[in-house]
Amino acid sequence: MTLFIDLSGQEIYSPAANANYPREVYWGDTHLHTNLSVDAHGMGNKTLTPDDAYRFAKGEAVKGHNGQLVRLQRPLDFLVVADHAVNIGIMPRIRNSDPQVLKTEIGKQWHELMFKHPMLTEEALTSEGPEVRAKMMKDMWYVNEGIASYFWGAWSTGYLGDRDILSSVWAEVCANAERHNDPGNFTAFIGYEWTPSSRHPKSPNFHRNLIFEGGAKEALQVLPFSMQDSNNVEDLWAYMDGFEEKTGGRVLAIPHNGNLSAGRMFRPVDYDDKPITTDYAKTRARWEPLYEVTQYKGDAEAHPILSPDDEFADYETWHRHGFFGDLPPDFKEQKKYEYGRSALKEGLEQQVKLGVNPFKFGMIGSTDAHTSLSTATEDNFWGKTSLNEPSPHRAANSWQYAASGMAAVWAEENTRSSIFAAMKRKETYATTGPRMSVRFFGGWDFDSTDAHSKDFVDLGYRKGVPMGGDLTTAPRGKVPEFLIRAVKDPDGANLDRVQVIKGWRDKNGELHEKVYEAALSDGREINSKGKAPQVGSTVDVADASYTNSIGSPELATVWKDPEFDPAELAFYYARVIEIPTPRWTAYDAKFFGIELPKEAPTVTQERAYTSPIWYTP
């Protein structure tokens, strides 16, 4: 037994308790929109404010536009209200006939259009037929009498541009977060989203959520940086650098929806299509430590066309070009630069070329809900927009959306500084909704008994590095070993399996990936091809139910790389998969007594993705 002496001179016989390791996983959402976002408001969110969003995240009941009370089954630990910077907060002011806004010509024009085409969210959600919803959609998206709808105008072409109004809105955003931040109990970060257009030729869907570590004192020294300021992400990074230089505060950015970026999110070129430089790679790696790999608008870990041998790659995939349109001729080439796994591989290639890996990011999930309601569970999914709150009509119009995206952070305490620090060091993972607990350590000397030790966490930190870390220069004769433990969501489904995903660059410069089965439930074994039998299914779709009679509540193992070459760059991350459960569409069908579109899936297998651990020779 190791003996410790604390500062008071007392002996401590519990080194585990003395060690300052992150022992708690905190659950949150780094990507929630409220009625301050132009598109959220324009798609039906008339009334739910940031205050409602924070109260809901803390576990209070909130009334939706469909008239129903909604509440989280379990509160969140932290939240980032990340409203779009462009024209942030303008729509509620127009609705309230704010005199400051009505002094502007564009404000008067939008005000006239808003009241000429009233938003009928409640009627659309509660009417028996789809006609009201259809009329709202027409008013939102189409040009009326030669003038763009106020929603479309404020979202894509118009800009109020009054700095006094913007300052007033930003002060309100900061005050909201300050009011709800409760260190030790609930963390409210100040943030917003920078949002180039989905159709921008150079920055399509290059969306980033900015998160400020500190409070209003620092954040109020700048204004939000919007696409009206620049569509070039390098200008955003310069803004972030200027913020830190000016205030001494810290800020980070999280990209999302690379799956809708028309092949540009991780393409190694800059805004002008020139090959990225070492400075670009350093700058991107500095400001963007994480990637939002799963959310309502599809899952972006892997694409089946890129990973044909991965039987779990086709999860909530959006099979479309960009946000709209048909598949382009270079579809596969585009996908290579849109998905998390392929981007991690491309990062290895750039590391060789530039000496720096620009895509060395950790994993995180979040919702991108525009309803002010952060819901990521299948049986309590509140929809992408307020027009897609629960109703008999929504499944027909929005079955493609995934009830996905939770951010899991291993941190010392529930405070801004502790959670922000964990994000910077990438000690995070993404889940598609369930709160499964996942630990992933890499090292050289784990013992097979470590996986089931009561000192599991201490062994992980003492012998290795946690998710988001680095292994370097393999000791002679050693191979990387990974200490993994996954525990089911206490209120959720059992686990099917734990997999390790490896990506590497060989001596010929070729990039590879492979999925290894690291731990299986129910005593199943891997066959000669490295595959495992399916776990089965207990799902009753008509009843929207399942049982935990298959799978395991916990899986733990030490996995060793059987094909390690100490001269090759590599990364490893864990993917934890649940047994099959009903998808949100099955819950809707049962509750509303409706028939679903035949192409709508009704069963899902939720999962978690840890941040990688990288190996560098």
XYZ file of C-alpha atoms in Angstrom:
617
model
C 0.000 0.000 0.000
C 1.280 3.452 -0.842
C 1.335 5.953 2.002
C 0.604 9.615 1.339
C 1.050 12.652 3.608
C -1.250 15.595 2.984
C -0.425 19.269 3.646
C -1.766 19.048 7.184
C 0.671 16.235 7.936
C -2.030 13.579 8.157
C -1.468 10.212 6.585
C -3.773 9.243 3.752
C -4.254 5.601 2.877
C -6.382 6.204 -0.159
C -4.274 7.406 -3.047
C -7.288 7.030 -5.342
C -9.228 9.627 -3.392
C -6.184 11.862 -3.238
C -5.528 11.823 -6.972
C -6.948 14.747 -8.908
C -8.425 12.770 -11.789
C -11.688 13.607 -13.498
C -14.073 11.156 -11.881
C -17.426 12.471 -13.027
C -18.949 12.512 -16.460
C -21.056 15.609 -17.081
C -23.858 15.600 -19.638
C -24.762 18.553 -21.758
C -25.602 20.170 -25.070
C -23.220 22.610 -26.752
C -25.604 23.430 -29.580
C -29.093 24.700 -28.782
C -31.064 27.416 -30.572
C -33.889 29.516 -29.163
C -36.274 32.077 -30.585
C -33.315 34.482 -30.841
C -32.121 32.570 -33.946
C -33.631 33.820 -37.189
C -34.265 30.339 -38.554
C -35.611 28.958 -35.254
C -38.088 31.795 -35.015
C -38.886 31.599 -38.708
C -39.685 27.893 -38.434
C -42.191 28.300 -35.684
C -40.375 29.095 -32.434
C -42.264 32.252 -31.553
C -42.282 32.075 -27.807
C -39.598 29.862 -26.237
C -36.761 32.074 -25.049
C -33.253 31.373 -23.731
C -34.717 31.500 -20.222
C -37.080 28.683 -21.183
C -34.118 26.754 -22.620
C -32.119 27.020 -19.397
C -35.105 26.205 -17.183
C -35.872 23.153 -19.313
C -32.242 21.986 -19.226
C -32.333 22.247 -15.428
C -35.346 19.938 -15.285
C -38.294 22.331 -15.183
C -41.442 21.750 -17.237
C -41.986 24.061 -20.222
C -45.074 24.415 -22.405
C -44.441 23.659 -26.087
C -46.127 25.318 -29.041
C -48.359 22.243 -29.377
C -49.844 23.002 -25.962
C -48.190 20.054 -24.213
C -46.007 20.345 -21.143
C -42.568 18.879 -21.723
C -39.837 18.054 -19.235
C -36.508 16.214 -19.342
C -36.510 12.858 -17.579
C -33.057 13.827 -16.261
C -31.696 17.393 -16.206
C -28.534 18.382 -18.045
C -25.336 19.393 -16.269
C -24.360 22.116 -18.732
C -25.732 23.982 -21.727
C -24.533 26.294 -24.489
C -27.311 28.385 -26.012
C -25.716 28.879 -29.417
C -28.038 31.120 -31.398
C -26.988 32.120 -34.898
C -24.949 35.318 -34.888
C -26.579 36.685 -38.046
C -29.377 39.029 -37.036
C -29.358 37.439 -33.573
C -32.342 38.454 -31.472
C -33.948 40.574 -34.190
C -37.058 38.474 -34.839
C -38.483 38.676 -31.291
C -37.868 42.424 -31.358
C -39.765 42.745 -34.627
C -42.607 40.670 -33.202
C -42.732 43.038 -30.221
C -42.627 46.092 -32.553
C -39.411 47.305 -30.947
C -39.128 51.023 -31.834
C -35.348 50.832 -32.187
C -35.691 48.131 -34.856
C -38.581 49.899 -36.582
C -36.373 52.963 -37.055
C -34.496 50.978 -39.719
C -35.844 50.480 -43.234
C -35.204 46.744 -43.289
C -36.735 46.375 -39.833
C -39.918 48.101 -41.013
C -40.052 45.879 -44.097
C -39.649 42.653 -42.104
C -42.202 43.874 -39.550
C -44.785 44.437 -42.290
C -44.148 41.003 -43.828
C -44.239 39.219 -40.463
C -47.698 40.505 -39.649
C -48.955 40.152 -43.217
C -48.059 36.451 -43.080
C -48.698 35.479 -39.462
C -46.971 32.422 -38.080
C -49.536 29.801 -37.134
C -47.363 27.316 -35.245
C -49.987 26.270 -32.717
C -52.642 25.779 -35.407
C -50.224 23.817 -37.622
C -49.386 21.457 -34.776
C -52.929 20.873 -33.559
C -55.003 20.927 -36.749
C -56.299 17.638 -38.137
C -55.001 18.233 -41.647
C -51.611 19.331 -43.024
C -52.921 22.472 -44.813
C -51.918 25.028 -42.169
C -48.405 23.657 -41.994
C -48.131 23.709 -45.773
C -49.177 27.370 -45.893
C -46.625 28.278 -43.238
C -43.869 26.543 -45.178
C -44.854 28.452 -48.310
C -44.824 31.785 -46.495
C -41.435 31.002 -44.991
C -39.527 29.947 -48.054
C -41.014 31.656 -51.066
C -40.781 35.159 -52.409
C -43.997 37.075 -51.864
C -44.963 39.795 -54.301
C -41.397 40.165 -55.492
C -40.008 40.551 -51.975
C -38.232 37.761 -50.113
C -40.112 36.503 -47.057
C -38.911 38.136 -43.865
C -37.546 34.788 -42.734
C -35.593 34.154 -45.902
C -34.451 37.744 -46.128
C -33.192 37.896 -42.547
C -31.534 34.506 -42.884
C -29.722 34.884 -46.179
C -29.613 38.325 -47.744
C -30.533 41.081 -45.323
C -28.598 42.451 -42.383
C -29.905 44.928 -39.856
C -26.371 46.074 -39.102
C -27.206 48.428 -36.234
C -24.410 47.987 -33.693
C -26.451 49.496 -30.839
C -29.154 46.871 -31.362
C -26.574 44.094 -31.699
C -24.840 45.269 -28.515
C -28.152 45.239 -26.710
C -28.920 41.695 -27.870
C -25.426 40.436 -26.993
C -25.718 41.922 -23.514
C -28.994 40.043 -23.138
C -27.366 36.764 -24.313
C -24.513 37.157 -21.814
C -26.858 38.116 -18.984
C -29.012 35.049 -19.646
C -26.024 32.716 -19.246
C -24.741 34.569 -16.183
C -28.141 34.371 -14.510
C -28.408 30.611 -14.982
C -24.779 29.663 -14.334
C -24.648 27.924 -10.963
C -21.117 26.611 -10.282
C -21.160 23.097 -8.876
C -24.741 22.454 -9.996
C -25.336 23.730 -13.522
C -22.967 25.332 -16.012
C -24.266 27.872 -18.522
C -21.657 28.871 -21.100
C -21.848 32.078 -23.136
C -21.788 31.203 -26.841
C -23.211 31.607 -30.320
C -22.985 30.048 -33.797
C -21.085 31.400 -36.839
C -23.074 30.186 -39.833
C -21.991 30.572 -43.469
C -24.741 29.632 -45.880
C -25.242 25.978 -46.797
C -24.972 27.067 -50.435
C -21.894 29.254 -50.095
C -19.427 28.100 -52.796
C -16.350 28.364 -50.554
C -17.734 27.739 -47.062
C -20.822 25.560 -47.493
C -22.178 24.699 -44.080
C -18.883 25.642 -42.403
C -20.800 26.119 -39.176
C -18.977 26.635 -35.880
C -20.268 27.036 -32.341
C -18.164 29.378 -30.236
C -17.918 28.725 -26.497
C -16.455 31.293 -24.118
C -14.817 29.938 -20.970
C -15.443 33.000 -18.841
C -18.283 35.351 -18.089
C -19.843 38.531 -19.377
C -16.916 40.689 -18.249
C -14.789 39.252 -21.051
C -17.474 38.346 -23.596
C -18.989 41.828 -23.641
C -15.705 43.279 -24.894
C -16.541 41.878 -28.355
C -19.646 41.411 -30.487
C -20.636 38.143 -32.173
C -18.808 37.481 -35.446
C -21.332 36.584 -38.139
C -21.266 35.530 -41.799
C -22.011 39.173 -42.575
C -18.547 39.949 -41.194
C -16.901 37.174 -43.201
C -17.565 33.705 -44.602
C -13.881 32.797 -44.289
C -13.185 30.590 -41.279
C -9.671 32.008 -41.017
C -11.234 35.390 -40.271
C -13.240 33.740 -37.503
C -10.030 32.317 -36.014
C -8.453 35.801 -36.207
C -11.463 37.166 -34.323
C -10.981 34.478 -31.647
C -7.297 35.320 -31.395
C -8.183 38.990 -31.041
C -10.648 38.173 -28.279
C -8.061 36.286 -26.234
C -5.437 38.960 -26.832
C -7.814 41.744 -25.798
C -9.498 40.159 -22.798
C -7.204 37.427 -21.487
C -10.189 35.092 -21.726
C -10.417 31.816 -23.617
C -12.686 30.644 -26.399
C -12.974 27.556 -28.630
C -14.957 26.600 -31.717
C -16.745 23.333 -32.542
C -17.528 22.585 -36.223
C -20.588 20.542 -37.116
C -22.462 19.012 -40.051
C -19.448 18.316 -42.196
C -21.814 15.715 -43.673
C -23.628 18.615 -45.377
C -20.576 20.592 -46.493
C -20.429 19.448 -50.130
C -17.056 17.845 -49.496
C -15.256 20.851 -48.016
C -15.309 20.640 -44.205
C -12.084 18.618 -44.029
C -10.692 19.107 -47.535
C -7.080 20.264 -47.047
C -7.530 23.546 -48.898
C -8.123 27.063 -47.699
C -10.916 29.504 -48.544
C -9.381 30.152 -51.985
C -8.804 26.475 -52.757
C -5.064 26.656 -52.134
C -3.405 23.778 -50.248
C -3.389 24.446 -46.533
C -0.131 25.517 -44.921
C 1.551 24.619 -41.660
C 0.245 27.861 -40.159
C -3.304 26.981 -41.223
C -2.971 23.528 -39.666
C -1.618 24.929 -36.400
C -4.336 27.554 -36.231
C -7.166 25.118 -36.908
C -5.846 22.618 -34.379
C -5.538 25.407 -31.797
C -9.097 26.733 -32.088
C -11.027 23.578 -32.937
C -10.181 20.776 -30.469
C -13.538 19.023 -30.942
C -15.916 17.961 -33.695
C -19.677 17.559 -33.222
C -19.942 14.117 -34.754
C -23.625 13.403 -34.226
C -26.754 15.551 -34.062
C -30.322 15.881 -35.406
C -29.154 16.466 -38.999
C -27.499 13.101 -39.294
C -24.631 11.154 -37.841
C -21.170 11.980 -39.201
C -18.836 9.364 -37.749
C -18.587 7.153 -40.838
C -20.278 6.783 -44.213
C -21.028 3.356 -45.719
C -19.539 4.312 -49.081
C -16.208 5.054 -47.344
C -16.331 2.135 -44.901
C -18.008 -0.746 -46.775
C -16.619 -3.365 -44.363
C -18.109 -1.621 -41.339
C -21.570 -3.093 -40.791
C -22.453 -0.259 -38.377
C -21.299 2.625 -40.591
C -24.724 3.459 -42.009
C -26.208 5.060 -38.916
C -28.683 7.931 -39.355
C -26.927 8.820 -42.602
C -28.250 11.699 -44.657
C -27.843 10.403 -48.204
C -27.957 13.769 -49.887
C -25.620 16.224 -51.547
C -24.943 19.098 -49.196
C -28.196 20.140 -47.599
C -30.306 19.894 -50.742
C -30.297 18.342 -54.177
C -29.249 15.170 -55.905
C -26.098 13.117 -55.606
C -23.162 14.614 -57.570
C -20.849 12.533 -59.810
C -17.994 12.868 -57.298
C -20.144 11.786 -54.374
C -17.566 9.417 -52.825
C -14.759 11.936 -53.173
C -16.893 14.544 -51.399
C -17.799 12.196 -48.555
C -14.096 11.622 -47.879
C -13.855 15.183 -46.592
C -17.140 15.262 -44.687
C -17.036 12.456 -42.109
C -15.195 12.188 -38.828
C -13.322 8.953 -39.411
C -12.059 9.872 -42.866
C -11.067 13.309 -41.546
C -9.012 11.691 -38.784
C -7.240 9.666 -41.483
C -6.661 12.769 -43.597
C -5.164 14.375 -40.510
C -2.441 11.716 -40.459
C -1.645 12.500 -44.087
C -1.395 16.221 -43.375
C 0.790 15.537 -40.341
C 3.346 13.951 -42.638
C 3.124 16.767 -45.188
C 3.034 19.727 -42.817
C 4.402 18.433 -39.534
C 1.085 19.332 -37.885
C -2.225 17.478 -37.819
C -5.016 20.007 -38.522
C -7.768 17.451 -37.856
C -6.657 16.170 -34.475
C -10.060 16.575 -32.888
C -11.999 14.896 -30.130
C -15.600 13.743 -30.389
C -18.676 15.423 -28.986
C -22.387 15.213 -29.722
C -25.135 17.789 -29.350
C -28.656 18.371 -30.613
C -28.820 21.460 -32.867
C -32.439 21.725 -31.710
C -34.155 24.957 -32.751
C -37.010 24.550 -30.290
C -35.253 25.836 -27.129
C -35.718 22.257 -25.861
C -32.652 20.025 -25.693
C -34.079 16.531 -26.120
C -31.989 13.646 -27.414
C -33.903 10.561 -26.350
C -36.100 8.546 -28.673
C -39.073 8.490 -26.270
C -38.970 12.247 -25.606
C -37.877 13.719 -28.950
C -39.200 17.228 -29.408
C -38.064 17.775 -32.985
C -35.622 19.887 -34.951
C -37.862 22.946 -35.239
C -41.013 24.051 -33.458
C -43.037 23.068 -36.515
C -41.715 19.558 -35.849
C -42.829 19.361 -32.249
C -44.838 16.180 -31.629
C -47.962 16.065 -33.807
C -49.701 13.520 -36.029
C -48.091 15.180 -39.064
C -44.423 15.456 -38.198
C -43.230 11.929 -38.973
C -44.371 12.309 -42.586
C -42.354 15.523 -42.931
C -39.315 14.929 -40.768
C -38.679 11.213 -40.241
C -35.101 11.747 -41.515
C -34.080 13.686 -38.408
C -32.211 11.753 -35.733
C -33.044 12.130 -32.038
C -29.342 12.440 -31.469
C -26.603 14.265 -29.769
C -25.309 14.318 -26.198
C -22.011 15.782 -25.054
C -20.219 13.759 -22.370
C -17.292 15.412 -20.577
C -14.964 13.903 -17.975
C -14.214 16.809 -15.643
C -13.214 17.450 -12.037
C -16.278 19.546 -11.251
C -19.334 21.109 -12.826
C -17.916 24.560 -13.516
C -17.126 26.573 -16.608
C -13.374 26.328 -16.119
C -13.322 22.581 -15.441
C -15.611 21.585 -18.327
C -13.889 24.002 -20.721
C -10.488 22.554 -19.788
C -11.771 19.026 -20.439
C -13.002 20.125 -23.872
C -9.598 21.629 -24.669
C -7.799 18.397 -23.741
C -10.462 16.358 -25.639
C -11.464 14.246 -22.650
C -14.947 14.017 -24.118
C -17.149 11.635 -26.032
C -20.329 11.728 -28.053
C -23.435 9.666 -27.662
C -26.503 9.542 -29.838
C -28.674 10.150 -26.786
C -28.180 7.525 -24.055
C -26.083 8.389 -21.016
C -23.765 5.412 -21.153
C -20.550 5.806 -19.188
C -17.408 5.140 -21.259
C -13.755 5.174 -20.219
C -10.950 4.707 -22.775
C -7.262 4.720 -21.825
C -4.219 3.930 -23.941
C -0.848 2.678 -22.689
C 1.844 0.014 -22.974
C 1.597 -2.004 -19.768
C -1.998 -2.725 -18.876
C -2.797 -6.096 -17.351
C -5.893 -8.049 -18.362
C -7.127 -7.858 -14.748
C -7.043 -4.046 -14.837
C -10.338 -3.968 -16.738
C -12.212 -5.338 -13.725
C -10.179 -3.692 -10.985
C -11.830 -1.458 -8.402
C -8.932 0.891 -9.122
C -9.775 1.003 -12.821
C -9.627 4.788 -13.136
C -6.389 5.160 -11.219
C -4.772 2.417 -13.256
C -5.914 4.112 -16.440
C -4.351 7.460 -15.565
C -1.292 5.965 -13.867
C -0.360 3.561 -16.647
C -1.640 5.429 -19.638
C -3.404 8.426 -21.147
C -7.166 9.084 -21.361
C -9.228 9.668 -24.490
C -7.894 12.691 -26.350
C -4.304 11.829 -25.383
C -1.142 10.768 -27.216
C 1.120 7.743 -27.211
C 4.572 8.267 -28.651
C 7.614 6.190 -29.538
C 6.648 2.623 -28.726
C 8.940 0.885 -26.248
C 10.830 -1.984 -27.849
C 8.627 -5.042 -28.199
C 5.496 -3.287 -26.955
C 2.161 -2.744 -28.686
C -0.535 -0.201 -27.743
C -3.012 -1.513 -25.206
C -6.376 0.043 -24.460
C -8.179 -0.165 -21.148
C -11.897 0.154 -21.846
C -14.984 0.096 -19.670
C -18.518 0.903 -20.823
C -21.573 0.899 -18.566
C -25.114 1.146 -19.870
C -27.330 4.142 -19.315
C -28.998 3.381 -15.960
C -32.373 4.154 -17.551
C -31.552 2.694 -20.954
C -30.735 -0.396 -22.944
C -28.066 -3.025 -22.429
C -24.871 -2.981 -24.474
C -24.322 -5.075 -27.591
C -20.573 -4.605 -28.038
C -17.486 -2.415 -27.739
C -15.380 -1.856 -30.829
C -12.029 -0.212 -31.393
C -11.673 1.778 -34.598
C -8.115 2.101 -35.851
C -6.882 4.384 -38.618
C -3.295 4.431 -39.819
C -0.898 5.580 -42.538
C 1.424 2.858 -43.829
C 5.009 3.150 -45.052
C 3.771 3.581 -48.637
C 1.646 6.548 -47.720
C -1.658 4.673 -47.944
C -4.400 5.415 -45.411
C -6.294 2.527 -43.800
C -9.018 1.854 -41.269
C -10.207 -1.256 -39.466
C -12.937 -2.066 -36.968
C -12.028 -4.543 -34.207
C -14.506 -6.259 -31.905
C -13.048 -5.585 -28.441
C -15.818 -6.888 -26.167
C -19.073 -8.721 -26.908
C -22.115 -9.392 -24.783
C -23.900 -12.710 -24.312
C -20.825 -14.883 -24.691
C -20.581 -14.417 -28.449
C -17.270 -15.071 -30.167
C -15.506 -13.510 -33.130
C -15.317 -15.672 -36.271
C -12.317 -16.190 -38.554
C -13.183 -13.009 -40.460
C -13.125 -10.895 -37.302
C -16.904 -10.533 -37.263
C -19.378 -11.295 -34.485
C -22.956 -12.624 -34.701
C -25.755 -10.093 -34.312
C -27.002 -9.658 -30.760
C -30.645 -10.128 -31.814
C -33.607 -7.863 -31.135
C -36.400 -7.667 -28.584
C -38.065 -4.625 -30.136
C -41.854 -4.638 -30.463
C -42.339 -1.820 -32.974
C -46.127 -1.635 -32.649
C -45.802 -1.294 -28.887
C -42.650 0.855 -29.102
C -40.985 -1.295 -26.466
C -38.014 -3.604 -25.845
C -36.561 -5.670 -23.037
C -33.068 -5.965 -21.583
C -33.159 -9.748 -21.862
C -30.203 -9.615 -24.277
C -26.934 -7.704 -24.126
C -24.926 -6.755 -21.082
C -25.155 -3.871 -18.600
C -21.368 -3.514 -18.597
C -18.469 -4.450 -20.862
C -14.829 -4.084 -19.889
C -11.618 -5.272 -21.476
C -7.987 -4.621 -22.259
C -7.590 -4.665 -26.028
C -4.173 -4.942 -27.717
C -3.472 -3.958 -31.300
C -2.680 -7.234 -33.124
C -1.337 -5.480 -36.237
C 0.795 -2.709 -34.771
C 3.733 -1.267 -36.679
C 5.760 1.111 -34.473
C 6.841 3.114 -37.528
C 3.276 4.083 -38.577
C 1.125 7.021 -37.509
C -2.198 5.811 -36.106
C -5.281 6.751 -34.105
C -7.685 4.625 -32.085
C -11.146 5.329 -30.672
C -13.860 3.233 -29.074
C -17.388 2.810 -30.379
C -19.928 1.385 -27.940
C -23.170 0.029 -29.387
C -26.446 -0.678 -27.593
C -28.857 -3.492 -28.337
C -31.696 -2.523 -30.741
C -34.380 -0.206 -29.339
C -37.392 1.624 -30.816
C -36.656 4.795 -32.819
C -38.626 7.987 -32.152
C -40.772 7.291 -35.201
C -42.097 4.113 -33.544
C -43.058 6.114 -30.434
C -44.870 8.665 -32.630
C -46.724 5.928 -34.525
C -47.953 4.355 -31.308
C -48.870 7.617 -29.529
C -50.694 9.250 -32.457
C -52.013 6.048 -34.043
C -50.520 6.948 -37.435
C -48.962 5.044 -40.298
C -45.356 5.948 -41.061
C -43.825 6.512 -44.490
C -42.548 3.123 -45.635
C -38.963 4.409 -45.822
C -38.964 5.649 -42.207
C -36.851 3.420 -39.905
C -38.454 2.324 -36.655
C -35.545 0.595 -34.876
C -32.182 2.038 -33.900
C -28.939 0.975 -32.218
C -27.726 3.900 -30.141
C -24.013 4.338 -29.671
C -21.115 6.310 -28.218
C -17.887 7.518 -29.872
C -14.904 8.341 -27.688
C -12.295 10.898 -28.581
C -9.305 9.186 -30.206
C -5.886 8.421 -28.767
C -3.145 9.074 -31.321
C 0.101 7.194 -31.797
C 3.145 8.993 -33.196
C 6.419 7.100 -33.821
